[in-house]
Amino acid sequence: MSSQVKTISAFVEGAPPGELADVIADIKALTIDTPNLVSELGPAFQRYNEEQFATVKLPGSSQNVIISSHNSLGDGRYYDVESSSSFAFDHTTQKASAVQSHVLEGSQVDLVKSILKSLGPHVAEHFPNASYGAFPIEDDSKIAILVVANKYSPNNFWNGRWRSLYIYETLTSSLTGSIKVDVHYYEDGNPAVSYEIAVAEQKYQEEINKGFNNLSEGAFKGLRRQLPITRQKIEWEKIAGYRLGQDIGAINICLCYLSIQKDRRDCPLYKILTFYQYSTTISQRELRNHTIYEHVKPFRYLKEET
């Protein structure tokens, strides 16, 4: 499976209730350069329909039947106990066809029919427009009981689905189950998509902040020299008060500072300080006439002669 198909399959499987056709239309519009892409999404459509307990009306019938992995016959065919029929199901168009007679067989037939008979009044009382089914699974050792109720109102910008799945173990008479409710409300936009974007971007921003903190506390500290070579902190507030020729210590401090600079030997200040440090006869007037004197005037290290 290509990365593109894998990504789009995730969108398909996350389609809101009753909106698979809209999702497919959007996929076709966004992948117009690859018109055959939808045909590669068959497995994703099947997983979506089976997990969502999609319902479909059989040709010539007004009653919805359920699509799930529990009543699958393989090769895209499913069966319904109450109508005693099997049918082919197109997972892309969500249409049923090729209806055939299918009589349930096995050791749990009577139990399945009894469950369906008692489940009907409960569903009719509590779930409008609901479908239900009971199917023997795992070599008749268990019975899967499904209830699904859909309520679609796209004109009012919302759709919803209720899904109940119960597994009855015939040997231990134990019952376990789960209930899932999906509601998609999109009048003021798409809250589901907006929420996912907000979560993803917040997480990304938090990672950036952590990265900057680690950079400041780790990498940058490793690049900086904690103290000059003299092992003493430079008093920067007093640096402007140093006078070349009057305070050799100031010159040494400047040289120490320059010693940690890249390409320091090309620095005019380095040349002036080095030249003056090892000269005992040069006067400030001669130093002023030096070709690079103008470069160090802004540093105020030289005291003007009066």
PDB file of C-alpha atoms in Angstrom:
ATOM      1  CA  MET A   1       0.000   0.000   0.000  1.00  0.00           C
ATOM      2  CA  SER A   2       1.428   3.366  -1.048  1.00  0.00           C
ATOM      3  CA  SER A   3       1.744   6.200   1.460  1.00  0.00           C
ATOM      4  CA  GLN A   4      -0.898   8.185  -0.442  1.00  0.00           C
ATOM      5  CA  VAL A   5      -3.424   5.341  -0.272  1.00  0.00           C
ATOM      6  CA  LYS A   6      -2.607   4.801   3.400  1.00  0.00           C
ATOM      7  CA  THR A   7      -3.171   8.473   4.214  1.00  0.00           C
ATOM      8  CA  ILE A   8      -6.453   8.710   2.317  1.00  0.00           C
ATOM      9  CA  SER A   9      -7.642   5.428   3.853  1.00  0.00           C
ATOM     10  CA  ALA A  10      -7.302   7.054   7.268  1.00  0.00           C
ATOM     11  CA  PHE A  11      -9.629   9.856   6.122  1.00  0.00           C
ATOM     12  CA  VAL A  12     -12.138   7.295   4.851  1.00  0.00           C
ATOM     13  CA  GLU A  13     -12.176   5.338   8.104  1.00  0.00           C
ATOM     14  CA  GLY A  14     -12.713   8.577  10.030  1.00  0.00           C
ATOM     15  CA  ALA A  15     -15.673   9.710   7.931  1.00  0.00           C
ATOM     16  CA  PRO A  16     -18.590  11.066  10.034  1.00  0.00           C
ATOM     17  CA  PRO A  17     -21.880   9.122  10.184  1.00  0.00           C
ATOM     18  CA  GLY A  18     -23.829   9.233   6.941  1.00  0.00           C
ATOM     19  CA  GLU A  19     -21.156  11.228   5.105  1.00  0.00           C
ATOM     20  CA  LEU A  20     -19.092   8.565   3.355  1.00  0.00           C
ATOM     21  CA  ALA A  21     -20.442   9.617  -0.054  1.00  0.00           C
ATOM     22  CA  ASP A  22     -19.368  13.215   0.643  1.00  0.00           C
ATOM     23  CA  VAL A  23     -15.899  12.049   1.659  1.00  0.00           C
ATOM     24  CA  ILE A  24     -15.566  10.011  -1.540  1.00  0.00           C
ATOM     25  CA  ALA A  25     -16.638  13.017  -3.624  1.00  0.00           C
ATOM     26  CA  ASP A  26     -14.017  15.174  -1.892  1.00  0.00           C
ATOM     27  CA  ILE A  27     -11.331  12.542  -2.469  1.00  0.00           C
ATOM     28  CA  LYS A  28     -12.148  12.463  -6.184  1.00  0.00           C
ATOM     29  CA  ALA A  29     -11.963  16.259  -6.363  1.00  0.00           C
ATOM     30  CA  LEU A  30      -8.622  16.395  -4.547  1.00  0.00           C
ATOM     31  CA  THR A  31      -7.031  13.530  -6.496  1.00  0.00           C
ATOM     32  CA  ILE A  32      -8.190  14.454  -9.975  1.00  0.00           C
ATOM     33  CA  ASP A  33      -4.714  13.642 -11.318  1.00  0.00           C
ATOM     34  CA  THR A  34      -5.082  10.029 -10.130  1.00  0.00           C
ATOM     35  CA  PRO A  35      -8.624   9.018 -11.135  1.00  0.00           C
ATOM     36  CA  ASN A  36      -8.036   5.344 -10.301  1.00  0.00           C
ATOM     37  CA  LEU A  37      -7.172   6.065  -6.677  1.00  0.00           C
ATOM     38  CA  VAL A  38     -10.711   5.472  -5.372  1.00  0.00           C
ATOM     39  CA  SER A  39     -10.661   1.938  -6.756  1.00  0.00           C
ATOM     40  CA  GLU A  40      -7.666   1.215  -4.498  1.00  0.00           C
ATOM     41  CA  LEU A  41      -9.591   2.229  -1.371  1.00  0.00           C
ATOM     42  CA  GLY A  42     -11.863  -0.832  -1.340  1.00  0.00           C
ATOM     43  CA  PRO A  43     -10.368  -2.313   1.867  1.00  0.00           C
ATOM     44  CA  ALA A  44     -10.784   1.032   3.656  1.00  0.00           C
ATOM     45  CA  PHE A  45     -14.431   1.295   2.569  1.00  0.00           C
ATOM     46  CA  GLN A  46     -15.065  -2.248   3.789  1.00  0.00           C
ATOM     47  CA  ARG A  47     -13.489  -1.594   7.198  1.00  0.00           C
ATOM     48  CA  TYR A  48     -15.525   1.587   7.561  1.00  0.00           C
ATOM     49  CA  ASN A  49     -18.853  -0.041   6.689  1.00  0.00           C
ATOM     50  CA  GLU A  50     -18.278  -3.079   8.880  1.00  0.00           C
ATOM     51  CA  GLU A  51     -17.018  -1.133  11.896  1.00  0.00           C
ATOM     52  CA  GLN A  52     -19.762   1.493  11.613  1.00  0.00           C
ATOM     53  CA  PHE A  53     -22.513  -1.144  11.222  1.00  0.00           C
ATOM     54  CA  ALA A  54     -23.653   0.444   7.970  1.00  0.00           C
ATOM     55  CA  THR A  55     -27.268  -0.260   7.086  1.00  0.00           C
ATOM     56  CA  VAL A  56     -28.793  -0.871   3.678  1.00  0.00           C
ATOM     57  CA  LYS A  57     -32.236  -1.628   2.278  1.00  0.00           C
ATOM     58  CA  LEU A  58     -32.475  -4.766   0.215  1.00  0.00           C
ATOM     59  CA  PRO A  59     -34.106  -4.455  -3.219  1.00  0.00           C
ATOM     60  CA  GLY A  60     -37.870  -4.737  -2.829  1.00  0.00           C
ATOM     61  CA  SER A  61     -37.726  -4.324   0.966  1.00  0.00           C
ATOM     62  CA  SER A  62     -38.347  -1.379   3.276  1.00  0.00           C
ATOM     63  CA  GLN A  63     -36.388  -2.839   6.194  1.00  0.00           C
ATOM     64  CA  ASN A  64     -32.729  -1.955   6.760  1.00  0.00           C
ATOM     65  CA  VAL A  65     -30.227  -4.727   7.370  1.00  0.00           C
ATOM     66  CA  ILE A  66     -26.814  -4.433   9.017  1.00  0.00           C
ATOM     67  CA  ILE A  67     -23.361  -4.746   7.457  1.00  0.00           C
ATOM     68  CA  SER A  68     -20.716  -6.076   9.853  1.00  0.00           C
ATOM     69  CA  SER A  69     -17.898  -8.570  10.106  1.00  0.00           C
ATOM     70  CA  HIS A  70     -20.177 -10.775  12.231  1.00  0.00           C
ATOM     71  CA  ASN A  71     -22.609 -11.544   9.392  1.00  0.00           C
ATOM     72  CA  SER A  72     -20.103 -11.594   6.549  1.00  0.00           C
ATOM     73  CA  LEU A  73     -20.067 -14.584   4.194  1.00  0.00           C
ATOM     74  CA  GLY A  74     -16.925 -13.436   2.393  1.00  0.00           C
ATOM     75  CA  ASP A  75     -16.433 -12.148  -1.153  1.00  0.00           C
ATOM     76  CA  GLY A  76     -18.514  -9.066  -0.400  1.00  0.00           C
ATOM     77  CA  ARG A  77     -21.655 -10.984   0.597  1.00  0.00           C
ATOM     78  CA  TYR A  78     -23.592 -10.725   3.873  1.00  0.00           C
ATOM     79  CA  TYR A  79     -26.676 -12.370   5.342  1.00  0.00           C
ATOM     80  CA  ASP A  80     -29.665 -11.328   7.418  1.00  0.00           C
ATOM     81  CA  VAL A  81     -31.370 -13.744   9.797  1.00  0.00           C
ATOM     82  CA  GLU A  82     -34.844 -12.224   9.917  1.00  0.00           C
ATOM     83  CA  SER A  83     -35.280 -11.985   6.155  1.00  0.00           C
ATOM     84  CA  SER A  84     -33.473 -15.327   5.616  1.00  0.00           C
ATOM     85  CA  SER A  85     -31.519 -13.845   2.752  1.00  0.00           C
ATOM     86  CA  SER A  86     -27.986 -13.110   1.632  1.00  0.00           C
ATOM     87  CA  PHE A  87     -26.878 -10.291  -0.633  1.00  0.00           C
ATOM     88  CA  ALA A  88     -23.909  -8.628  -2.276  1.00  0.00           C
ATOM     89  CA  PHE A  89     -22.854  -5.238  -0.945  1.00  0.00           C
ATOM     90  CA  ASP A  90     -20.858  -2.555  -2.765  1.00  0.00           C
ATOM     91  CA  HIS A  91     -18.768  -0.838  -0.093  1.00  0.00           C
ATOM     92  CA  THR A  92     -18.131   2.215  -2.259  1.00  0.00           C
ATOM     93  CA  THR A  93     -21.717   3.002  -3.251  1.00  0.00           C
ATOM     94  CA  GLN A  94     -23.252   1.309  -0.173  1.00  0.00           C
ATOM     95  CA  LYS A  95     -25.817  -0.470  -2.339  1.00  0.00           C
ATOM     96  CA  ALA A  96     -27.103  -4.049  -2.024  1.00  0.00           C
ATOM     97  CA  SER A  97     -27.774  -6.399  -4.919  1.00  0.00           C
ATOM     98  CA  ALA A  98     -27.968 -10.063  -5.912  1.00  0.00           C
ATOM     99  CA  VAL A  99     -30.307 -11.079  -3.088  1.00  0.00           C
ATOM    100  CA  GLN A 100     -30.554 -14.822  -2.507  1.00  0.00           C
ATOM    101  CA  SER A 101     -32.261 -17.084  -0.013  1.00  0.00           C
ATOM    102  CA  HIS A 102     -30.123 -17.931   2.992  1.00  0.00           C
ATOM    103  CA  VAL A 103     -31.419 -20.119   5.819  1.00  0.00           C
ATOM    104  CA  LEU A 104     -29.420 -19.991   9.040  1.00  0.00           C
ATOM    105  CA  GLU A 105     -28.122 -23.350  10.184  1.00  0.00           C
ATOM    106  CA  GLY A 106     -26.303 -24.527  13.287  1.00  0.00           C
ATOM    107  CA  SER A 107     -26.833 -25.380  16.921  1.00  0.00           C
ATOM    108  CA  GLN A 108     -27.786 -21.845  17.957  1.00  0.00           C
ATOM    109  CA  VAL A 109     -30.556 -21.127  15.452  1.00  0.00           C
ATOM    110  CA  ASP A 110     -33.353 -21.250  18.029  1.00  0.00           C
ATOM    111  CA  LEU A 111     -31.410 -19.105  20.499  1.00  0.00           C
ATOM    112  CA  VAL A 112     -30.649 -16.503  17.826  1.00  0.00           C
ATOM    113  CA  LYS A 113     -34.294 -16.258  16.794  1.00  0.00           C
ATOM    114  CA  SER A 114     -35.362 -16.018  20.439  1.00  0.00           C
ATOM    115  CA  ILE A 115     -32.954 -13.144  21.035  1.00  0.00           C
ATOM    116  CA  LEU A 116     -34.205 -11.301  17.951  1.00  0.00           C
ATOM    117  CA  LYS A 117     -37.816 -11.725  19.036  1.00  0.00           C
ATOM    118  CA  SER A 118     -37.214 -10.282  22.509  1.00  0.00           C
ATOM    119  CA  LEU A 119     -34.847  -7.568  21.257  1.00  0.00           C
ATOM    120  CA  GLY A 120     -37.340  -6.125  18.766  1.00  0.00           C
ATOM    121  CA  PRO A 121     -39.692  -4.407  21.291  1.00  0.00           C
ATOM    122  CA  HIS A 122     -36.736  -2.911  23.198  1.00  0.00           C
ATOM    123  CA  VAL A 123     -35.257  -1.390  20.047  1.00  0.00           C
ATOM    124  CA  ALA A 124     -38.614  -0.080  18.839  1.00  0.00           C
ATOM    125  CA  GLU A 125     -39.248   1.609  22.192  1.00  0.00           C
ATOM    126  CA  HIS A 126     -35.870   3.294  22.655  1.00  0.00           C
ATOM    127  CA  PHE A 127     -34.364   3.745  19.183  1.00  0.00           C
ATOM    128  CA  PRO A 128     -36.176   5.484  16.329  1.00  0.00           C
ATOM    129  CA  ASN A 129     -35.036   4.317  12.894  1.00  0.00           C
ATOM    130  CA  ALA A 130     -32.870   1.566  14.371  1.00  0.00           C
ATOM    131  CA  SER A 131     -31.720  -1.780  13.023  1.00  0.00           C
ATOM    132  CA  TYR A 132     -30.640  -4.817  14.986  1.00  0.00           C
ATOM    133  CA  GLY A 133     -29.344  -8.306  14.416  1.00  0.00           C
ATOM    134  CA  ALA A 134     -28.019 -11.422  16.127  1.00  0.00           C
ATOM    135  CA  PHE A 135     -25.446 -13.687  14.513  1.00  0.00           C
ATOM    136  CA  PRO A 136     -23.674 -16.836  15.747  1.00  0.00           C
ATOM    137  CA  ILE A 137     -19.877 -16.482  15.679  1.00  0.00           C
ATOM    138  CA  GLU A 138     -16.784 -18.525  16.530  1.00  0.00           C
ATOM    139  CA  ASP A 139     -18.258 -21.924  15.662  1.00  0.00           C
ATOM    140  CA  ASP A 140     -21.551 -21.161  17.420  1.00  0.00           C
ATOM    141  CA  SER A 141     -19.802 -20.706  20.779  1.00  0.00           C
ATOM    142  CA  LYS A 142     -20.843 -17.063  20.930  1.00  0.00           C
ATOM    143  CA  ILE A 143     -23.603 -14.824  19.600  1.00  0.00           C
ATOM    144  CA  ALA A 144     -22.997 -11.259  18.457  1.00  0.00           C
ATOM    145  CA  ILE A 145     -25.927  -8.920  19.131  1.00  0.00           C
ATOM    146  CA  LEU A 146     -25.877  -5.606  17.233  1.00  0.00           C
ATOM    147  CA  VAL A 147     -27.992  -2.461  17.514  1.00  0.00           C
ATOM    148  CA  VAL A 148     -27.435   0.601  15.337  1.00  0.00           C
ATOM    149  CA  ALA A 149     -29.518   3.774  15.166  1.00  0.00           C
ATOM    150  CA  ASN A 150     -28.830   6.582  12.687  1.00  0.00           C
ATOM    151  CA  LYS A 151     -30.153  10.120  12.738  1.00  0.00           C
ATOM    152  CA  TYR A 152     -29.149  12.304   9.813  1.00  0.00           C
ATOM    153  CA  SER A 153     -29.998  15.994   9.467  1.00  0.00           C
ATOM    154  CA  PRO A 154     -27.547  17.505   6.965  1.00  0.00           C
ATOM    155  CA  ASN A 155     -29.817  20.513   6.367  1.00  0.00           C
ATOM    156  CA  ASN A 156     -29.288  21.400  10.019  1.00  0.00           C
ATOM    157  CA  PHE A 157     -25.571  20.565   9.820  1.00  0.00           C
ATOM    158  CA  TRP A 158     -25.483  17.514  12.079  1.00  0.00           C
ATOM    159  CA  ASN A 159     -25.478  13.710  11.840  1.00  0.00           C
ATOM    160  CA  GLY A 160     -25.321  11.040  14.522  1.00  0.00           C
ATOM    161  CA  ARG A 161     -25.023   7.300  15.061  1.00  0.00           C
ATOM    162  CA  TRP A 162     -25.513   4.955  18.021  1.00  0.00           C
ATOM    163  CA  ARG A 163     -23.793   1.555  17.979  1.00  0.00           C
ATOM    164  CA  SER A 164     -24.185  -1.241  20.509  1.00  0.00           C
ATOM    165  CA  LEU A 165     -22.325  -4.537  20.337  1.00  0.00           C
ATOM    166  CA  TYR A 166     -22.873  -7.356  22.832  1.00  0.00           C
ATOM    167  CA  ILE A 167     -21.175 -10.742  22.852  1.00  0.00           C
ATOM    168  CA  TYR A 168     -23.088 -13.555  24.533  1.00  0.00           C
ATOM    169  CA  GLU A 169     -21.099 -16.668  25.441  1.00  0.00           C
ATOM    170  CA  THR A 170     -23.364 -19.681  25.285  1.00  0.00           C
ATOM    171  CA  LEU A 171     -21.216 -21.923  27.495  1.00  0.00           C
ATOM    172  CA  THR A 172     -20.902 -19.526  30.443  1.00  0.00           C
ATOM    173  CA  SER A 173     -24.061 -17.462  29.828  1.00  0.00           C
ATOM    174  CA  SER A 174     -21.962 -14.301  30.213  1.00  0.00           C
ATOM    175  CA  LEU A 175     -22.651 -11.079  28.359  1.00  0.00           C
ATOM    176  CA  THR A 176     -20.141  -8.331  27.547  1.00  0.00           C
ATOM    177  CA  GLY A 177     -20.665  -5.308  25.381  1.00  0.00           C
ATOM    178  CA  SER A 178     -19.734  -1.818  24.272  1.00  0.00           C
ATOM    179  CA  ILE A 179     -21.625   1.311  23.260  1.00  0.00           C
ATOM    180  CA  LYS A 180     -20.292   3.918  20.846  1.00  0.00           C
ATOM    181  CA  VAL A 181     -21.934   7.222  19.935  1.00  0.00           C
ATOM    182  CA  ASP A 182     -20.711   9.434  17.078  1.00  0.00           C
ATOM    183  CA  VAL A 183     -22.112  12.932  16.542  1.00  0.00           C
ATOM    184  CA  HIS A 184     -20.893  15.309  13.855  1.00  0.00           C
ATOM    185  CA  TYR A 185     -21.984  18.928  14.230  1.00  0.00           C
ATOM    186  CA  TYR A 186     -20.613  21.359  11.668  1.00  0.00           C
ATOM    187  CA  GLU A 187     -22.838  24.453  11.491  1.00  0.00           C
ATOM    188  CA  ASP A 188     -20.020  26.828  12.490  1.00  0.00           C
ATOM    189  CA  GLY A 189     -17.290  24.983  10.643  1.00  0.00           C
ATOM    190  CA  ASN A 190     -15.855  21.579  11.363  1.00  0.00           C
ATOM    191  CA  PRO A 191     -15.074  21.266  15.093  1.00  0.00           C
ATOM    192  CA  ALA A 192     -13.586  17.790  14.686  1.00  0.00           C
ATOM    193  CA  VAL A 193     -11.031  18.930  12.108  1.00  0.00           C
ATOM    194  CA  SER A 194     -10.370  22.206  13.941  1.00  0.00           C
ATOM    195  CA  TYR A 195      -9.747  20.337  17.182  1.00  0.00           C
ATOM    196  CA  GLU A 196      -7.260  17.975  15.538  1.00  0.00           C
ATOM    197  CA  ILE A 197      -5.412  20.922  13.979  1.00  0.00           C
ATOM    198  CA  ALA A 198      -5.326  22.781  17.313  1.00  0.00           C
ATOM    199  CA  VAL A 199      -3.956  19.738  19.154  1.00  0.00           C
ATOM    200  CA  ALA A 200      -1.291  19.084  16.512  1.00  0.00           C
ATOM    201  CA  GLU A 201      -0.112  22.707  16.359  1.00  0.00           C
ATOM    202  CA  GLN A 202      -0.065  23.104  20.142  1.00  0.00           C
ATOM    203  CA  LYS A 203       2.077  19.990  20.452  1.00  0.00           C
ATOM    204  CA  TYR A 204       4.429  21.293  17.754  1.00  0.00           C
ATOM    205  CA  GLN A 205       4.782  24.684  19.473  1.00  0.00           C
ATOM    206  CA  GLU A 206       5.518  22.996  22.794  1.00  0.00           C
ATOM    207  CA  GLU A 207       8.273  20.968  21.148  1.00  0.00           C
ATOM    208  CA  ILE A 208       9.757  24.166  19.666  1.00  0.00           C
ATOM    209  CA  ASN A 209       9.784  25.807  23.115  1.00  0.00           C
ATOM    210  CA  LYS A 210      11.506  22.768  24.600  1.00  0.00           C
ATOM    211  CA  GLY A 211      14.063  22.874  21.795  1.00  0.00           C
ATOM    212  CA  PHE A 212      14.894  26.540  22.438  1.00  0.00           C
ATOM    213  CA  ASN A 213      15.229  25.922  26.176  1.00  0.00           C
ATOM    214  CA  ASN A 214      17.565  23.002  25.588  1.00  0.00           C
ATOM    215  CA  LEU A 215      19.556  25.081  23.099  1.00  0.00           C
ATOM    216  CA  SER A 216      19.977  27.925  25.575  1.00  0.00           C
ATOM    217  CA  GLU A 217      20.853  25.707  28.523  1.00  0.00           C
ATOM    218  CA  GLY A 218      22.952  23.221  26.596  1.00  0.00           C
ATOM    219  CA  ALA A 219      24.478  24.040  23.225  1.00  0.00           C
ATOM    220  CA  PHE A 220      24.914  27.795  23.705  1.00  0.00           C
ATOM    221  CA  LYS A 221      26.493  27.343  27.133  1.00  0.00           C
ATOM    222  CA  GLY A 222      28.924  24.891  25.607  1.00  0.00           C
ATOM    223  CA  LEU A 223      29.962  27.453  22.995  1.00  0.00           C
ATOM    224  CA  ARG A 224      30.575  30.288  25.456  1.00  0.00           C
ATOM    225  CA  ARG A 225      33.677  30.592  27.628  1.00  0.00           C
ATOM    226  CA  GLN A 226      32.475  30.934  31.198  1.00  0.00           C
ATOM    227  CA  LEU A 227      35.400  33.190  32.198  1.00  0.00           C
ATOM    228  CA  PRO A 228      38.297  34.886  30.349  1.00  0.00           C
ATOM    229  CA  ILE A 229      41.754  33.368  30.409  1.00  0.00           C
ATOM    230  CA  THR A 230      42.490  35.442  33.524  1.00  0.00           C
ATOM    231  CA  ARG A 231      39.668  33.552  35.276  1.00  0.00           C
ATOM    232  CA  GLN A 232      38.181  36.904  36.298  1.00  0.00           C
ATOM    233  CA  LYS A 233      34.973  38.485  35.124  1.00  0.00           C
ATOM    234  CA  ILE A 234      35.269  41.595  32.994  1.00  0.00           C
ATOM    235  CA  GLU A 235      33.634  44.653  34.525  1.00  0.00           C
ATOM    236  CA  TRP A 236      31.956  45.885  31.376  1.00  0.00           C
ATOM    237  CA  GLU A 237      30.495  48.964  33.041  1.00  0.00           C
ATOM    238  CA  LYS A 238      34.068  50.188  33.623  1.00  0.00           C
ATOM    239  CA  ILE A 239      35.508  49.178  30.264  1.00  0.00           C
ATOM    240  CA  ALA A 240      35.010  52.666  28.797  1.00  0.00           C
ATOM    241  CA  GLY A 241      37.124  54.145  31.582  1.00  0.00           C
ATOM    242  CA  TYR A 242      40.281  52.227  30.752  1.00  0.00           C
ATOM    243  CA  ARG A 243      43.112  54.336  29.240  1.00  0.00           C
ATOM    244  CA  LEU A 244      45.708  52.861  26.945  1.00  0.00           C
ATOM    245  CA  GLY A 245      49.153  53.497  28.407  1.00  0.00           C
ATOM    246  CA  GLN A 246      47.798  54.233  31.871  1.00  0.00           C
ATOM    247  CA  ASP A 247      46.396  50.833  32.710  1.00  0.00           C
ATOM    248  CA  ILE A 248      48.320  47.935  31.232  1.00  0.00           C
ATOM    249  CA  GLY A 249      45.859  45.646  32.994  1.00  0.00           C
ATOM    250  CA  ALA A 250      43.144  47.048  30.770  1.00  0.00           C
ATOM    251  CA  ILE A 251      45.245  46.203  27.722  1.00  0.00           C
ATOM    252  CA  ASN A 252      45.735  42.675  28.986  1.00  0.00           C
ATOM    253  CA  ILE A 253      42.003  42.316  29.520  1.00  0.00           C
ATOM    254  CA  CYS A 254      41.340  43.509  25.982  1.00  0.00           C
ATOM    255  CA  LEU A 255      43.938  41.090  24.667  1.00  0.00           C
ATOM    256  CA  CYS A 256      42.312  38.297  26.662  1.00  0.00           C
ATOM    257  CA  TYR A 257      38.970  39.216  25.151  1.00  0.00           C
ATOM    258  CA  LEU A 258      40.454  39.292  21.673  1.00  0.00           C
ATOM    259  CA  SER A 259      42.136  35.944  22.255  1.00  0.00           C
ATOM    260  CA  ILE A 260      38.791  34.191  22.110  1.00  0.00           C
ATOM    261  CA  GLN A 261      37.667  35.958  18.938  1.00  0.00           C
ATOM    262  CA  LYS A 262      37.846  34.258  15.567  1.00  0.00           C
ATOM    263  CA  ASP A 263      40.422  35.738  13.138  1.00  0.00           C
ATOM    264  CA  ARG A 264      41.613  38.080  15.873  1.00  0.00           C
ATOM    265  CA  ARG A 265      44.931  38.800  14.137  1.00  0.00           C
ATOM    266  CA  ASP A 266      43.038  40.638  11.410  1.00  0.00           C
ATOM    267  CA  CYS A 267      41.343  42.860  13.973  1.00  0.00           C
ATOM    268  CA  PRO A 268      42.715  46.468  13.957  1.00  0.00           C
ATOM    269  CA  LEU A 269      42.278  46.757  17.712  1.00  0.00           C
ATOM    270  CA  TYR A 270      44.390  43.637  18.219  1.00  0.00           C
ATOM    271  CA  LYS A 271      47.197  45.083  16.078  1.00  0.00           C
ATOM    272  CA  ILE A 272      47.179  48.424  17.896  1.00  0.00           C
ATOM    273  CA  LEU A 273      47.173  46.879  21.369  1.00  0.00           C
ATOM    274  CA  THR A 274      49.864  44.357  20.519  1.00  0.00           C
ATOM    275  CA  PHE A 275      52.032  47.024  18.914  1.00  0.00           C
ATOM    276  CA  TYR A 276      51.669  49.369  21.875  1.00  0.00           C
ATOM    277  CA  GLN A 277      52.173  46.671  24.491  1.00  0.00           C
ATOM    278  CA  TYR A 278      55.654  45.797  23.243  1.00  0.00           C
ATOM    279  CA  SER A 279      56.762  49.343  22.454  1.00  0.00           C
ATOM    280  CA  THR A 280      58.298  51.530  25.165  1.00  0.00           C
ATOM    281  CA  THR A 281      59.268  54.541  23.069  1.00  0.00           C
ATOM    282  CA  ILE A 282      56.221  55.213  20.923  1.00  0.00           C
ATOM    283  CA  SER A 283      54.285  58.333  21.818  1.00  0.00           C
ATOM    284  CA  GLN A 284      50.565  58.803  21.599  1.00  0.00           C
ATOM    285  CA  ARG A 285      51.048  61.338  18.777  1.00  0.00           C
ATOM    286  CA  GLU A 286      53.001  58.738  16.809  1.00  0.00           C
ATOM    287  CA  LEU A 287      50.346  56.190  17.584  1.00  0.00           C
ATOM    288  CA  ARG A 288      47.715  58.622  16.331  1.00  0.00           C
ATOM    289  CA  ASN A 289      49.491  58.787  13.001  1.00  0.00           C
ATOM    290  CA  HIS A 290      49.375  55.008  12.684  1.00  0.00           C
ATOM    291  CA  THR A 291      47.375  53.988   9.637  1.00  0.00           C
ATOM    292  CA  ILE A 292      44.859  52.031  11.669  1.00  0.00           C
ATOM    293  CA  TYR A 293      44.411  54.531  14.493  1.00  0.00           C
ATOM    294  CA  GLU A 294      41.035  55.639  13.187  1.00  0.00           C
ATOM    295  CA  HIS A 295      39.706  52.123  13.679  1.00  0.00           C
ATOM    296  CA  VAL A 296      40.187  52.238  17.443  1.00  0.00           C
ATOM    297  CA  LYS A 297      39.027  55.778  18.153  1.00  0.00           C
ATOM    298  CA  PRO A 298      35.436  54.684  18.829  1.00  0.00           C
ATOM    299  CA  PHE A 299      36.692  52.383  21.593  1.00  0.00           C
ATOM    300  CA  ARG A 300      38.055  55.361  23.535  1.00  0.00           C
ATOM    301  CA  TYR A 301      41.149  53.477  24.659  1.00  0.00           C
ATOM    302  CA  LEU A 302      43.469  56.372  23.713  1.00  0.00           C
ATOM    303  CA  LYS A 303      43.625  59.564  25.684  1.00  0.00           C
ATOM    304  CA  GLU A 304      43.903  62.655  23.527  1.00  0.00           C
ATOM    305  CA  GLU A 305      46.933  64.819  24.113  1.00  0.00           C
ATOM    306  CA  THR A 306      46.213  68.395  25.040  1.00  0.00           C
TER     307      THR A 306
END
